[in-house]
C-alpha cells in the first residue's frame, strides 16, 4: 500500500523507528497545529485567530485561559482545544495556592489585575512597577484611575480608540471606569500571559502610587506622592 507523506509539524518521540516515523508523517491526523494567543488580546482578536483552525467557535472569557503558545492536532475540535486550555490554566494556578496573593484575591480578581497590567505595561520591569501601584492603591482604598479601563468602557472592549483619551472620558458612568468606581473592574479587560501572572505572584514591592506615560522617553514615570507626581507631570508638559 502506497503512503503519502504530509507536510506540517508532527509530535515525534526521539526514539521512534523509521517504520513508525513513516506511519506518523503519512497520517494527516498527526499533523500538529500551533496557535499563539498574545498577551493583551481582545476577544475579537482571538476569535479571528481561532477561525483559521476551528468551526463553531464560542466566546472564551478572559478569565478562563492564559495567553501562551499552544499545540493541537489538526483534526481537533474547538471544545477539546478549549478544555485543554482551561486545564492548563488550572494546573498553573494550583502552583500558587499557598501564595499570599492567591490567598488574598480570588482567581478572577488576579486575572483582572493581570489584564490591566497587560494593557498598561511596556515590559517586565514596567509591569512589575505597575503591579505594585495597583496593589498599593487597593491597599489604601484609592481609586485605581487606570486609563486602559476607561478605553475598554468607551470601545466596548475593542480598544479601537483612534484619538487621545479626553478628560470628559474619565467621567463616564461605567462599571469598568476606575476613575469613578473604587476597586477592580467586574471582569478582566484582556487575555493575560504567564509572565504577567508570575509578576503578580512575585508581589513586587515599591512605594509608588502614581504614574504617567512620558512620550519623549517612551516610558512610564512613577511617583510615591501626589505632589511628586504633579511636579514631574508639570515638568513634562512644560517641555512639550
Tab-separated table of C-alpha atoms in Angstrom:
chain	number	residue	atom	x	y	z
A	1	UNK	CA	0.000	0.000	0.000
A	2	UNK	CA	1.418	3.398	-1.030
A	3	UNK	CA	1.857	6.036	1.654
A	4	UNK	CA	1.707	9.767	1.006
A	5	UNK	CA	3.889	11.979	3.151
A	6	UNK	CA	2.086	15.024	4.537
A	7	UNK	CA	3.759	18.333	5.233
A	8	UNK	CA	3.434	20.053	8.604
A	9	UNK	CA	4.559	19.856	12.217
A	10	UNK	CA	4.393	16.474	13.919
A	11	UNK	CA	4.776	15.336	17.513
A	12	UNK	CA	7.541	12.711	17.184
A	13	UNK	CA	9.333	10.905	20.014
A	14	UNK	CA	13.147	10.892	19.873
A	15	UNK	CA	13.429	7.084	19.745
A	16	UNK	CA	10.803	6.391	17.064
A	17	UNK	CA	11.684	3.774	14.440
A	18	UNK	CA	11.856	4.505	10.709
A	19	UNK	CA	8.733	2.436	10.041
A	20	UNK	CA	6.735	4.195	12.761
A	21	UNK	CA	8.032	7.548	11.558
A	22	UNK	CA	6.640	6.837	8.099
A	23	UNK	CA	3.296	5.908	9.634
A	24	UNK	CA	3.222	9.181	11.556
A	25	UNK	CA	4.056	11.522	8.665
A	26	UNK	CA	1.706	9.696	6.296
A	27	UNK	CA	-1.269	10.186	8.614
A	28	UNK	CA	-2.765	13.701	8.291
A	29	UNK	CA	-4.426	13.399	11.703
A	30	UNK	CA	-0.962	13.506	13.297
A	31	UNK	CA	-0.175	16.978	11.973
A	32	UNK	CA	0.265	19.448	14.839
A	33	UNK	CA	-1.051	22.999	14.565
A	34	UNK	CA	0.235	25.846	16.674
A	35	UNK	CA	-1.545	28.957	17.848
A	36	UNK	CA	-0.110	31.850	19.838
A	37	UNK	CA	-2.522	33.843	21.971
A	38	UNK	CA	-0.947	37.253	22.500
A	39	UNK	CA	-0.998	38.921	25.916
A	40	UNK	CA	-3.450	41.801	25.921
A	41	UNK	CA	-5.535	40.454	23.041
A	42	UNK	CA	-9.266	41.129	22.922
A	43	UNK	CA	-11.975	38.501	22.384
A	44	UNK	CA	-12.333	39.689	18.804
A	45	UNK	CA	-8.638	39.206	18.059
A	46	UNK	CA	-8.633	35.683	19.487
A	47	UNK	CA	-11.799	34.702	17.619
A	48	UNK	CA	-10.219	35.837	14.357
A	49	UNK	CA	-7.143	33.694	15.002
A	50	UNK	CA	-9.163	30.658	16.099
A	51	UNK	CA	-11.348	30.871	12.985
A	52	UNK	CA	-8.321	29.744	10.965
A	53	UNK	CA	-8.430	26.365	12.695
A	54	UNK	CA	-11.905	25.733	14.107
A	55	UNK	CA	-15.581	25.985	13.255
A	56	UNK	CA	-18.407	26.846	15.653
A	57	UNK	CA	-16.156	28.982	17.847
A	58	UNK	CA	-17.601	30.157	21.142
A	59	UNK	CA	-16.553	33.143	23.182
A	60	UNK	CA	-13.660	32.399	25.556
A	61	UNK	CA	-13.888	34.523	28.728
A	62	UNK	CA	-10.663	36.353	29.563
A	63	UNK	CA	-10.500	34.747	32.983
A	64	UNK	CA	-10.664	31.164	31.677
A	65	UNK	CA	-7.297	30.827	29.940
A	66	UNK	CA	-3.686	32.002	29.923
A	67	UNK	CA	-2.257	33.699	26.843
A	68	UNK	CA	0.520	31.452	25.544
A	69	UNK	CA	1.541	29.266	22.593
A	70	UNK	CA	-0.467	26.061	22.305
A	71	UNK	CA	-0.143	22.979	20.114
A	72	UNK	CA	-3.041	20.811	18.999
A	73	UNK	CA	-3.762	18.107	16.438
A	74	UNK	CA	-5.017	19.216	13.044
A	75	UNK	CA	-8.349	17.441	13.438
A	76	UNK	CA	-9.027	18.657	16.988
A	77	UNK	CA	-12.377	20.304	17.628
A	78	UNK	CA	-12.883	23.584	19.441
A	79	UNK	CA	-14.368	22.014	22.581
A	80	UNK	CA	-11.344	19.753	23.096
A	81	UNK	CA	-8.964	22.657	22.491
A	82	UNK	CA	-10.842	24.829	24.977
A	83	UNK	CA	-10.914	22.125	27.657
A	84	UNK	CA	-7.153	21.712	27.310
A	85	UNK	CA	-6.534	25.442	27.804
A	86	UNK	CA	-8.750	25.558	30.884
A	87	UNK	CA	-6.904	22.561	32.347
A	88	UNK	CA	-3.524	24.198	31.709
A	89	UNK	CA	-4.649	27.380	33.471
A	90	UNK	CA	-5.982	25.377	36.415
A	91	UNK	CA	-2.692	23.493	36.795
A	92	UNK	CA	-0.769	26.771	36.659
A	93	UNK	CA	-2.921	28.345	39.375
A	94	UNK	CA	-2.573	25.274	41.582
A	95	UNK	CA	1.146	26.047	41.847
A	96	UNK	CA	0.302	29.229	43.775
A	97	UNK	CA	-2.321	28.005	46.254
A	98	UNK	CA	-0.012	28.933	49.149
A	99	UNK	CA	0.954	32.303	47.679
A	100	UNK	CA	-0.102	35.367	49.691
A	101	UNK	CA	-1.697	36.970	46.621
A	102	UNK	CA	-3.715	33.838	45.856
A	103	UNK	CA	-4.974	33.783	49.443
A	104	UNK	CA	-5.929	37.464	49.407
A	105	UNK	CA	-7.589	37.640	45.983
A	106	UNK	CA	-9.869	35.348	44.001
A	107	UNK	CA	-8.615	33.841	40.738
A	108	UNK	CA	-10.955	36.156	38.849
A	109	UNK	CA	-9.524	39.193	40.651
A	110	UNK	CA	-5.989	38.032	39.872
A	111	UNK	CA	-6.905	37.750	36.191
A	112	UNK	CA	-8.475	41.225	36.317
A	113	UNK	CA	-5.282	42.689	37.780
A	114	UNK	CA	-3.238	40.818	35.199
A	115	UNK	CA	-5.343	42.130	32.329
A	116	UNK	CA	-4.885	45.721	33.491
A	117	UNK	CA	-1.128	45.214	33.695
A	118	UNK	CA	-1.129	43.730	30.176
A	119	UNK	CA	-2.840	46.798	28.722
A	120	UNK	CA	-0.716	49.296	30.660
A	121	UNK	CA	2.750	47.730	30.928
A	122	UNK	CA	5.539	48.062	28.365
A	123	UNK	CA	7.971	45.374	29.510
A	124	UNK	CA	8.693	43.166	32.513
A	125	UNK	CA	10.187	45.913	34.711
A	126	UNK	CA	7.396	48.304	33.828
A	127	UNK	CA	4.786	45.659	34.590
A	128	UNK	CA	6.363	44.979	37.984
A	129	UNK	CA	6.077	48.638	38.955
A	130	UNK	CA	2.517	48.947	37.657
A	131	UNK	CA	1.588	45.802	39.578
A	132	UNK	CA	2.948	47.375	42.758
A	133	UNK	CA	0.973	50.571	42.107
A	134	UNK	CA	-2.251	48.598	41.719
A	135	UNK	CA	-1.732	46.683	44.957
A	136	UNK	CA	-0.642	49.829	46.821
A	137	UNK	CA	-3.746	51.725	45.730
A	138	UNK	CA	-6.040	48.803	46.529
A	139	UNK	CA	-4.490	48.547	49.996
A	140	UNK	CA	-5.146	52.248	50.580
A	141	UNK	CA	-8.685	52.044	49.154
A	142	UNK	CA	-7.714	54.533	46.455
A	143	UNK	CA	-9.397	54.524	43.061
A	144	UNK	CA	-7.109	52.812	40.547
A	145	UNK	CA	-7.623	55.554	37.909
A	146	UNK	CA	-6.266	53.406	35.070
A	147	UNK	CA	-6.733	54.701	31.526
A	148	UNK	CA	-6.958	51.226	29.979
A	149	UNK	CA	-10.180	50.524	31.880
A	150	UNK	CA	-11.751	53.711	30.511
A	151	UNK	CA	-10.710	52.826	26.961
A	152	UNK	CA	-12.247	49.384	27.483
A	153	UNK	CA	-15.504	51.034	28.549
A	154	UNK	CA	-15.588	53.519	25.665
A	155	UNK	CA	-14.741	50.994	22.948
A	156	UNK	CA	-16.785	48.141	24.442
A	157	UNK	CA	-13.645	46.093	24.839
A	158	UNK	CA	-12.288	46.550	21.305
A	159	UNK	CA	-9.558	49.117	22.097
A	160	UNK	CA	-10.032	50.820	18.729
A	161	UNK	CA	-9.995	54.352	20.130
A	162	UNK	CA	-8.423	56.454	17.372
A	163	UNK	CA	-7.926	59.576	19.438
A	164	UNK	CA	-6.405	60.668	22.703
A	165	UNK	CA	-8.294	59.986	25.892
A	166	UNK	CA	-10.113	63.162	26.947
A	167	UNK	CA	-10.805	64.482	30.432
A	168	UNK	CA	-14.545	64.074	29.878
A	169	UNK	CA	-13.953	60.385	29.120
A	170	UNK	CA	-12.763	59.885	32.676
A	171	UNK	CA	-16.199	60.921	33.939
A	172	UNK	CA	-18.318	58.385	32.056
A	173	UNK	CA	-20.534	56.318	34.327
A	174	UNK	CA	-19.455	52.788	33.532
A	175	UNK	CA	-18.634	49.886	35.903
A	176	UNK	CA	-15.222	49.473	34.239
A	177	UNK	CA	-14.283	53.131	34.762
A	178	UNK	CA	-11.765	53.009	37.614
A	179	UNK	CA	-11.744	56.810	37.798
A	180	UNK	CA	-15.347	56.628	39.037
A	181	UNK	CA	-15.607	53.330	40.872
A	182	UNK	CA	-13.420	52.013	43.665
A	183	UNK	CA	-11.733	48.649	43.455
A	184	UNK	CA	-11.279	46.401	40.460
A	185	UNK	CA	-13.462	46.278	37.340
A	186	UNK	CA	-16.059	43.457	37.301
A	187	UNK	CA	-14.098	41.316	34.820
A	188	UNK	CA	-10.699	41.169	33.074
A	189	UNK	CA	-10.244	43.539	30.134
A	190	UNK	CA	-7.943	41.312	28.042
A	191	UNK	CA	-6.196	37.953	27.967
A	192	UNK	CA	-3.331	37.576	30.433
A	193	UNK	CA	0.062	35.951	29.852
A	194	UNK	CA	2.042	33.719	32.180
A	195	UNK	CA	4.840	36.269	32.618
A	196	UNK	CA	2.391	38.839	33.960
A	197	UNK	CA	0.797	36.320	36.316
A	198	UNK	CA	4.278	35.399	37.545
A	199	UNK	CA	4.878	39.085	38.267
A	200	UNK	CA	1.647	39.311	40.252
A	201	UNK	CA	2.530	36.301	42.389
A	202	UNK	CA	6.049	37.681	42.859
A	203	UNK	CA	4.346	40.523	44.764
A	204	UNK	CA	6.978	43.093	43.799
A	205	UNK	CA	7.121	45.903	46.349
A	206	UNK	CA	7.505	49.641	45.829
A	207	UNK	CA	6.071	52.767	47.446
A	208	UNK	CA	4.742	54.062	44.121
A	209	UNK	CA	1.146	55.254	43.929
A	210	UNK	CA	1.139	57.287	40.716
A	211	UNK	CA	2.494	57.108	37.184
A	212	UNK	CA	2.091	58.681	33.769
A	213	UNK	CA	3.450	57.934	30.318
A	214	UNK	CA	6.277	60.149	29.050
A	215	UNK	CA	6.117	60.145	25.239
A	216	UNK	CA	9.565	61.712	24.917
A	217	UNK	CA	11.221	58.964	26.968
A	218	UNK	CA	8.764	56.286	25.824
A	219	UNK	CA	8.292	55.000	29.363
A	220	UNK	CA	6.183	55.453	32.468
A	221	UNK	CA	7.295	57.847	35.192
A	222	UNK	CA	6.452	56.689	38.717
A	223	UNK	CA	5.959	58.687	41.914
A	224	UNK	CA	5.334	57.983	45.591
A	225	UNK	CA	3.192	61.030	46.370
A	226	UNK	CA	0.678	63.161	44.501
A	227	UNK	CA	2.898	66.215	44.957
A	228	UNK	CA	5.838	64.411	43.363
A	229	UNK	CA	3.605	63.104	40.582
A	230	UNK	CA	2.169	66.555	39.858
A	231	UNK	CA	5.639	68.126	39.785
A	232	UNK	CA	7.001	65.547	37.324
A	233	UNK	CA	3.887	65.820	35.176
A	234	UNK	CA	4.092	69.627	35.027
A	235	UNK	CA	7.784	69.440	34.118
A	236	UNK	CA	6.981	67.012	31.325
A	237	UNK	CA	4.138	69.146	29.974
A	238	UNK	CA	6.271	72.304	30.038
A	239	UNK	CA	8.796	70.664	27.696
A	240	UNK	CA	6.245	69.514	25.133
